[in-house]
Coordinates of C-alpha atoms in Angstrom, one line a residue:
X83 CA -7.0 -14.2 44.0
X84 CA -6.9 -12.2 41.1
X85 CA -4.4 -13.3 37.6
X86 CA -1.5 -12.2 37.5
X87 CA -0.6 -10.7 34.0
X88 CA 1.4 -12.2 31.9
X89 CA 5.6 -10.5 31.9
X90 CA 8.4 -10.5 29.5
X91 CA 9.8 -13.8 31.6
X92 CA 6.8 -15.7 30.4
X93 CA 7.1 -14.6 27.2
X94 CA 11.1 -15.6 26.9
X95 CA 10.0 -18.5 28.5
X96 CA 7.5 -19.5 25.9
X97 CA 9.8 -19.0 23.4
X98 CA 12.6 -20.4 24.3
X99 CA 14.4 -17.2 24.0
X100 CA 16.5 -14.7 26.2
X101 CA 14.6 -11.8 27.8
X102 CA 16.7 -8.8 26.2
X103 CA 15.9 -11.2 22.6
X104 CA 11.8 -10.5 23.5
X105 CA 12.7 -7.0 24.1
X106 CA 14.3 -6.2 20.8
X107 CA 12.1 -8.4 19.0
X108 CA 8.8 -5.8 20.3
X109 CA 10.6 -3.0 20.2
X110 CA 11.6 -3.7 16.4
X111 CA 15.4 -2.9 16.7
X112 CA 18.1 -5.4 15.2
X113 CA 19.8 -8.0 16.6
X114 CA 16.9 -11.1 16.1
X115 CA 16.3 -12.6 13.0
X116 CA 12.8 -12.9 11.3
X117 CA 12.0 -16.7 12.5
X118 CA 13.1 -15.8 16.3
X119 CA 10.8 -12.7 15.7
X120 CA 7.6 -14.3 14.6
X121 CA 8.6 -17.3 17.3
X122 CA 8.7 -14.2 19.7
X123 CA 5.3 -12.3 18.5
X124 CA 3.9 -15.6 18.4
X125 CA 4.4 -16.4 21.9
X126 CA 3.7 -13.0 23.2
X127 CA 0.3 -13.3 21.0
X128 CA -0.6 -16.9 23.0
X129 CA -0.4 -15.4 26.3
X130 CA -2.0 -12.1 26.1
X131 CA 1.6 -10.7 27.2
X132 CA 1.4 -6.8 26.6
X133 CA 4.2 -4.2 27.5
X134 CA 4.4 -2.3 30.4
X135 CA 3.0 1.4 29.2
X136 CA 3.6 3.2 32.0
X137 CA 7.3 2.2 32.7
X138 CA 7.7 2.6 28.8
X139 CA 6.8 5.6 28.8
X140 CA 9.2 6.6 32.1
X141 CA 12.2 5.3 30.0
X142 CA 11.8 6.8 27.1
X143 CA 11.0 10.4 25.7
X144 CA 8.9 9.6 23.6
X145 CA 5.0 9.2 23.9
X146 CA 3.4 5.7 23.4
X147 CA 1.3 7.4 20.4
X148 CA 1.5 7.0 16.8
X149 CA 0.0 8.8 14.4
X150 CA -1.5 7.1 10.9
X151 CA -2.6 9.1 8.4
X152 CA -4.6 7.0 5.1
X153 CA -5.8 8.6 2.0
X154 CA -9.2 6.3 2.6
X155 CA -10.3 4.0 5.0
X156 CA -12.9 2.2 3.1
X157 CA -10.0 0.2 0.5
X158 CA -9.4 -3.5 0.8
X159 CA -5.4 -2.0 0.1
X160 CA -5.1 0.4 3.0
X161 CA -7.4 -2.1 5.0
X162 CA -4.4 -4.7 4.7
X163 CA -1.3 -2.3 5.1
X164 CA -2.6 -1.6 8.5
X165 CA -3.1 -4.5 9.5
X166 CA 0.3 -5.4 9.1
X167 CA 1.3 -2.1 11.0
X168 CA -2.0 -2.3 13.8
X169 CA -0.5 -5.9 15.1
X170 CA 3.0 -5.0 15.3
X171 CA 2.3 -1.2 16.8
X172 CA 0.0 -3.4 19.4
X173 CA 2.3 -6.1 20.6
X174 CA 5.3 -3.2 21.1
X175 CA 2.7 -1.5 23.6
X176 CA 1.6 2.0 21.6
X177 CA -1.6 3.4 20.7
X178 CA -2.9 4.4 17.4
X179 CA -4.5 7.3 15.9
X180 CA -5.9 6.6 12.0
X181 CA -7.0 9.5 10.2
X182 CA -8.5 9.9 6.9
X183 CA -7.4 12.3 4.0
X184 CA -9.5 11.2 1.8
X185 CA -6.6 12.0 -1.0
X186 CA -6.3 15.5 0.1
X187 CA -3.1 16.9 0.8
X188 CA -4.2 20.1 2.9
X189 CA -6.7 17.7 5.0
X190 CA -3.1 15.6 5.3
X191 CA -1.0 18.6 6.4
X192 CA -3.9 20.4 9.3
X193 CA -3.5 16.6 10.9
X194 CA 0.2 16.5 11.2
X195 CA 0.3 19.8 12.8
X196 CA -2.2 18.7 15.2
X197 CA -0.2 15.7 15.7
X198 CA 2.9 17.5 16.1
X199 CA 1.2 19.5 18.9
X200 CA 0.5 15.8 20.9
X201 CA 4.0 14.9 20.4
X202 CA 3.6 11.4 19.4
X203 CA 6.7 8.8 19.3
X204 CA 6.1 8.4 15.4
X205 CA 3.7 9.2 12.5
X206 CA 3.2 7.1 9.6
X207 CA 2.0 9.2 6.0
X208 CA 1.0 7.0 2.9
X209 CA 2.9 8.0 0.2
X210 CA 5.4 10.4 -0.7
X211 CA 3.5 13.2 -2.5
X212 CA 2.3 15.7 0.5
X213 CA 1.8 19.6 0.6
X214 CA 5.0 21.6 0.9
X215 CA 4.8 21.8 4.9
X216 CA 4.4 18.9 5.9
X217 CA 8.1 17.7 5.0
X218 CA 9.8 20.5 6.8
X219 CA 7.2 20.0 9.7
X220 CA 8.2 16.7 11.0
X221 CA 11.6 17.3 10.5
X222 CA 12.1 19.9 12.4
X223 CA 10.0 18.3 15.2
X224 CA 12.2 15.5 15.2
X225 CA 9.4 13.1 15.0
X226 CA 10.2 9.6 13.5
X227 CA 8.1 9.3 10.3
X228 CA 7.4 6.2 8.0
X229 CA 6.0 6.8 4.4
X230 CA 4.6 4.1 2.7
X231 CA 3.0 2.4 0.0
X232 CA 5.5 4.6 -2.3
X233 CA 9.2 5.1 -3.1
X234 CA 11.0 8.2 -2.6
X235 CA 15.0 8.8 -3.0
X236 CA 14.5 11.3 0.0
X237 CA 12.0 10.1 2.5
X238 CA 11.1 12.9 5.2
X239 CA 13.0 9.9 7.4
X240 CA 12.2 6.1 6.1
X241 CA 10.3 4.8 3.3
X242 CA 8.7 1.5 3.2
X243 CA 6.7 0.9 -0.6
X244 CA 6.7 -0.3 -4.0
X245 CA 8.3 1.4 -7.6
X246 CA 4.7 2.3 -9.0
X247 CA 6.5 3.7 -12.0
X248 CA 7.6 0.5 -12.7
X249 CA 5.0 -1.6 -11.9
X250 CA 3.0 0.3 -14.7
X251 CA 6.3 -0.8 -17.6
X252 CA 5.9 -4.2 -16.0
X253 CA 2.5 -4.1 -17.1
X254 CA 2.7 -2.4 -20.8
X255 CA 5.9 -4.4 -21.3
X256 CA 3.8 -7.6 -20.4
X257 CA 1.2 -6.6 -22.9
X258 CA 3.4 -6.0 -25.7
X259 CA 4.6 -9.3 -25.4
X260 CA 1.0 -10.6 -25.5
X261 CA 0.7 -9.4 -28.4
X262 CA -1.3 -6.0 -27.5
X263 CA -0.8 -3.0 -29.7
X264 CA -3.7 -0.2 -28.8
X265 CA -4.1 -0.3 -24.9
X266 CA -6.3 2.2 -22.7
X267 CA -6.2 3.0 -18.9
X268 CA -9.3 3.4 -17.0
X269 CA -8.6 5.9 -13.7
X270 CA -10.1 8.0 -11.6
X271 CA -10.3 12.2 -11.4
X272 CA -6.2 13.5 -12.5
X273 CA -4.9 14.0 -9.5
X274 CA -6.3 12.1 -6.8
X275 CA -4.5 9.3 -6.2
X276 CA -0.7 9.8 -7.1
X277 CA 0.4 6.8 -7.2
X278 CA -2.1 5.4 -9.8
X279 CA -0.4 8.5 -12.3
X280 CA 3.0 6.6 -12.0
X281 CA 1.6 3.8 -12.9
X282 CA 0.0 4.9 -16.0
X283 CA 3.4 7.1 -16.7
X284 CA 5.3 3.3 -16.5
X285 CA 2.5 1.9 -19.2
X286 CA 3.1 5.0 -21.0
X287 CA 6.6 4.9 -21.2
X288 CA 6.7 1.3 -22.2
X289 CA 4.1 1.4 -25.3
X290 CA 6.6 4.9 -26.4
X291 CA 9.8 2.7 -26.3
X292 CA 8.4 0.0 -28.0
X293 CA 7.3 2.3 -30.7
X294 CA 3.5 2.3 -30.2
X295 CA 0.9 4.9 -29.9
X296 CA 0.0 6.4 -27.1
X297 CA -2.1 5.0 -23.9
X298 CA -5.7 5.8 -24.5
X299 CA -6.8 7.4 -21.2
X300 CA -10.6 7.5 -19.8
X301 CA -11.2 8.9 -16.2
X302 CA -14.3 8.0 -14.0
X303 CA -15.2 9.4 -11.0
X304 CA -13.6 10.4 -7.4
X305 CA -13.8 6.7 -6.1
X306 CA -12.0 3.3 -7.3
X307 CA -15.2 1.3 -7.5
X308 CA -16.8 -1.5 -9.5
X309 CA -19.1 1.1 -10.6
X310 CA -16.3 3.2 -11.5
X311 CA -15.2 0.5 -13.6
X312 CA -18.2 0.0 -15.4
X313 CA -19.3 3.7 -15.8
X314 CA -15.2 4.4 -17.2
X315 CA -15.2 1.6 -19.5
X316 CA -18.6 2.6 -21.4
X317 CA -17.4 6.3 -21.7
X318 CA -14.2 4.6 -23.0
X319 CA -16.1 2.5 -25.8
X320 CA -18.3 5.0 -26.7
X321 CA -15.4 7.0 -27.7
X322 CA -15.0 7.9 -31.4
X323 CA -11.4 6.1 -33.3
X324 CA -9.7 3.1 -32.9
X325 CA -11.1 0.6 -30.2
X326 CA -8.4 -0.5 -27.9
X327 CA -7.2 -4.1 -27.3
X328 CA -6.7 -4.2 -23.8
X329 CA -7.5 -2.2 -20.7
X330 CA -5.8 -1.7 -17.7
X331 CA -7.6 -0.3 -14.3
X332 CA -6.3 1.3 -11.7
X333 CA -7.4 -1.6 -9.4
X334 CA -9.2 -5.2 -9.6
X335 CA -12.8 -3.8 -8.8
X336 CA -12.6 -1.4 -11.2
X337 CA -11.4 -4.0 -13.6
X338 CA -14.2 -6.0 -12.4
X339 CA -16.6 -3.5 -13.2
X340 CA -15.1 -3.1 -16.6
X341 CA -14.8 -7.2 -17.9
X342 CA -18.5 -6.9 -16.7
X343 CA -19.4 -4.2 -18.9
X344 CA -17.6 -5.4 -22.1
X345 CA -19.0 -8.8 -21.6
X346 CA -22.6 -7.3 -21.3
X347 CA -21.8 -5.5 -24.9
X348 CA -20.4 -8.7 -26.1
X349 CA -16.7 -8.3 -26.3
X350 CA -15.0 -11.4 -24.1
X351 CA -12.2 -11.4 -22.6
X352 CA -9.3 -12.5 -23.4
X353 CA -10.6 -13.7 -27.3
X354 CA -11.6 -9.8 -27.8
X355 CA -10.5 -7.6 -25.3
X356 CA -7.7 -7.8 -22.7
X357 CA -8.6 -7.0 -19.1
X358 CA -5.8 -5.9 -16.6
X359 CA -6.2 -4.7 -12.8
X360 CA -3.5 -4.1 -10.0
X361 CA -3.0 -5.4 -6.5
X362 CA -4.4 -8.7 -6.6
X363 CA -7.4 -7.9 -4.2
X364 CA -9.3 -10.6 -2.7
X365 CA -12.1 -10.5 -5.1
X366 CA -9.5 -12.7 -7.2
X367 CA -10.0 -15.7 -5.0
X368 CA -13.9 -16.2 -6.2
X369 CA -13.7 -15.0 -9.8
X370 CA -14.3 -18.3 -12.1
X371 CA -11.7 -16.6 -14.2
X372 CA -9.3 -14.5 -12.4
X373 CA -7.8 -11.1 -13.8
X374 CA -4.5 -10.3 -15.1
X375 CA -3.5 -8.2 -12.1
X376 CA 0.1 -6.9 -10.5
X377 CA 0.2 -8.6 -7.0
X378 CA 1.3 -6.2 -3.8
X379 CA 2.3 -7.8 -0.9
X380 CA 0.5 -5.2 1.6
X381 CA 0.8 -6.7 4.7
X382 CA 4.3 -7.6 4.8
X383 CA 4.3 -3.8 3.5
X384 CA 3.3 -2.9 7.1
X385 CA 4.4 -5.3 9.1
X386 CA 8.1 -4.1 7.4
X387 CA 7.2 -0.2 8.1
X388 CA 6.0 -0.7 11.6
X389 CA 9.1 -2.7 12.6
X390 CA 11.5 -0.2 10.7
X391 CA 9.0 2.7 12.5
X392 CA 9.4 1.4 15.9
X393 CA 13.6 0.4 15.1
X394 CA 13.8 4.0 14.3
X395 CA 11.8 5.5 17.7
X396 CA 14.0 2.9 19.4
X397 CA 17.3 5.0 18.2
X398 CA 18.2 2.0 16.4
X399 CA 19.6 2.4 12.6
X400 CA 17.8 1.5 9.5
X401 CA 17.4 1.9 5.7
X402 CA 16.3 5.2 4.6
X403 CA 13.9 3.1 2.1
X404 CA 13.5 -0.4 1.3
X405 CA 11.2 -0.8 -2.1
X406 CA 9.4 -4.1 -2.2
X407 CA 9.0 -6.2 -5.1
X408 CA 5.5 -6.5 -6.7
X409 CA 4.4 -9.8 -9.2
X410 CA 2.6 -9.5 -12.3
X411 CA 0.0 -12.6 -12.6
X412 CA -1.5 -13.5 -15.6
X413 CA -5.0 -14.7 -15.2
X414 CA -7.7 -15.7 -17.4
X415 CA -8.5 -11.7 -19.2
X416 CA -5.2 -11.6 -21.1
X417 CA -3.3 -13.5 -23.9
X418 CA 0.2 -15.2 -22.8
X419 CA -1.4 -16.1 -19.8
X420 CA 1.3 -18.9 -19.0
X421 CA 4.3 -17.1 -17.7
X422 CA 4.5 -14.7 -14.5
X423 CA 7.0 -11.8 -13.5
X424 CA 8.3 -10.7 -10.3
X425 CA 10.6 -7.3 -10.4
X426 CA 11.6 -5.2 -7.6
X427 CA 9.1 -2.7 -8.1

């Protein structure tokens, strides 16, 4: 006799919950609070329960397909965003299509064309910063879009992300209470990754206010690595004038890569140099000293979009953007290392 699969009833069951509360809670609209939710996706989780598709798809206008578009697919970052969105996309029943844009905004606007064509229930873009069509595009399709990892006062529909702007003051406003007076910024090529200019704006903006020079800027190559890091932060030393007293990185490997390099040559961190990365990236966890780094909570990022994502294909109403707070944590490459921040940012 073969199993029978497991329904909605066994689900409610499981969870001690009403059948119409399991429904909203996978289909992401309002009306069930977060513990009854996770109690919900819990249960549903233990049992292998998974929607009907078919009779989904009958009921509703919409395809079960949703479209994710990441600037890489090989970034610890992106990696954990959609996570957050693949498990909640999963349990509501859809199907995902990832591509890659690999930071390119025309690659970005061909695959939301060709997505458009599929008519898929949502699309999900990361960031805010696309080519000039790709706005217009989805809204004249009607197609339920989530952009995130970014803030925007006029999402193409919903916004889910963090104030990079601000996250880069946190930072240079952090510093100058350390104690910091000549800071530099290690990056990638201008242009590539948009959100990592706002940052640096932020750090800009804080050293002008304060009445300091300007933040020292040294760019590496296409890719955030360690290497990147390291290859940046020689170019940077080697650079004629003042020497700067701290240096911030567009991520923790590249700040990795960079403490590694200025230790080789003999300055330590934090008695000579300051060291400073952003997001808090696993690589944290096994350093004997861990970075000064601004922590982003990317999952709940995801997990946050998804639900808002599927709320909104559901005809239910929800925020235009919510903008998630990030924390600065002072680790072991830094002065002042005995006080954190958290800001909405």
């Amino acid at each position: 006799m073969a199993r029978q699969s497991p329904s909605i009833e066994d689900v409610a069951q499981l969870a001690g919950v009403s059948i119409m509360s399991v429904s909203r809670a996978l289909r992401g609209v309002e009306g069930v609070s977060s513990a009854t939710r996770a109690k919900i996706l819990q249960a549903a989780k233990q049992i292998g329960y998974r929607p009907n598709r078919t009779a989904r798809s009958l009921a509703a206008s919409h395809s079960t397909l949703i479209g994710i578009s990441l600037p890489t697919l090989f970034n610890e970052v992106f990696a954990d965003i959609l996570d957050g969105m693949r498990s909640t996309f999963d349990l509501a029943g859809f199907d995902l299509v990832i591509d890659n844009s690999d930071y390119n905004g025309r690659r970005e606007e061909l695959w939301v064309e060709r997505m458009i064509d599929w008519k898929p229930a949502g699309v999900v873009l990361s960031g805010v910063d696309h080519a000039p069509g790709v706005r217009e595009q989805l809204r004249v399709a009607g197609i339920p879009a989530l952009e995130i990892w970014d803030q925007c006062p006029d999402p193409i529909d919903i916004c889910v992300g963090i104030d990079h702007d601000a996250a880069g003051r946190i930072i240079g406003e952090h510093l100058i209470a350390c104690g910091y007076r000549t800071t530099a910024f290690v990056g990638v090529e201008e242009g590539r990754d948009p959100r990592a200019e706002k940052r640096l704006a932020g750090l800009r903006r804080a050293f002008q206010q304060a009445g300091l020079g300007d933040v020292i800027v040294r760019r590496s190559e296409r890719h955030a690595s360690f290497e990147a890091g390291m290859n940046g932060t020689r170019a940077l030393l080697d650079m004629r004038g003042e020497r700067p007293d701290c240096i911030c990185y567009l991520n923790d490997h590249m700040a990795f890569g960079g403490l590694s390099t200025c230790e080789r040559l003999g300055l330590m961190a934090p008695e000579q140099i300051g060291i400073v990365g952003f997001n808090g990236l696993g690589i944290n966890a096994v350093l004997p000293r861990p970075l000064t780094t601004v922590t982003t909570p990317r999952l709940l990022m995801g997990t946050l979009g998804a639900r808002m994502l599927l709320a909104r294909i559901n005809g239910a109403k929800v925020d235009e953007q919510v903008i998630v707070p990030v924390t600065l944590s002072p680790g072991a490459t830094t002065r002042c290392i005995d006080q954190g921040r958290t800001a909405d940012a």
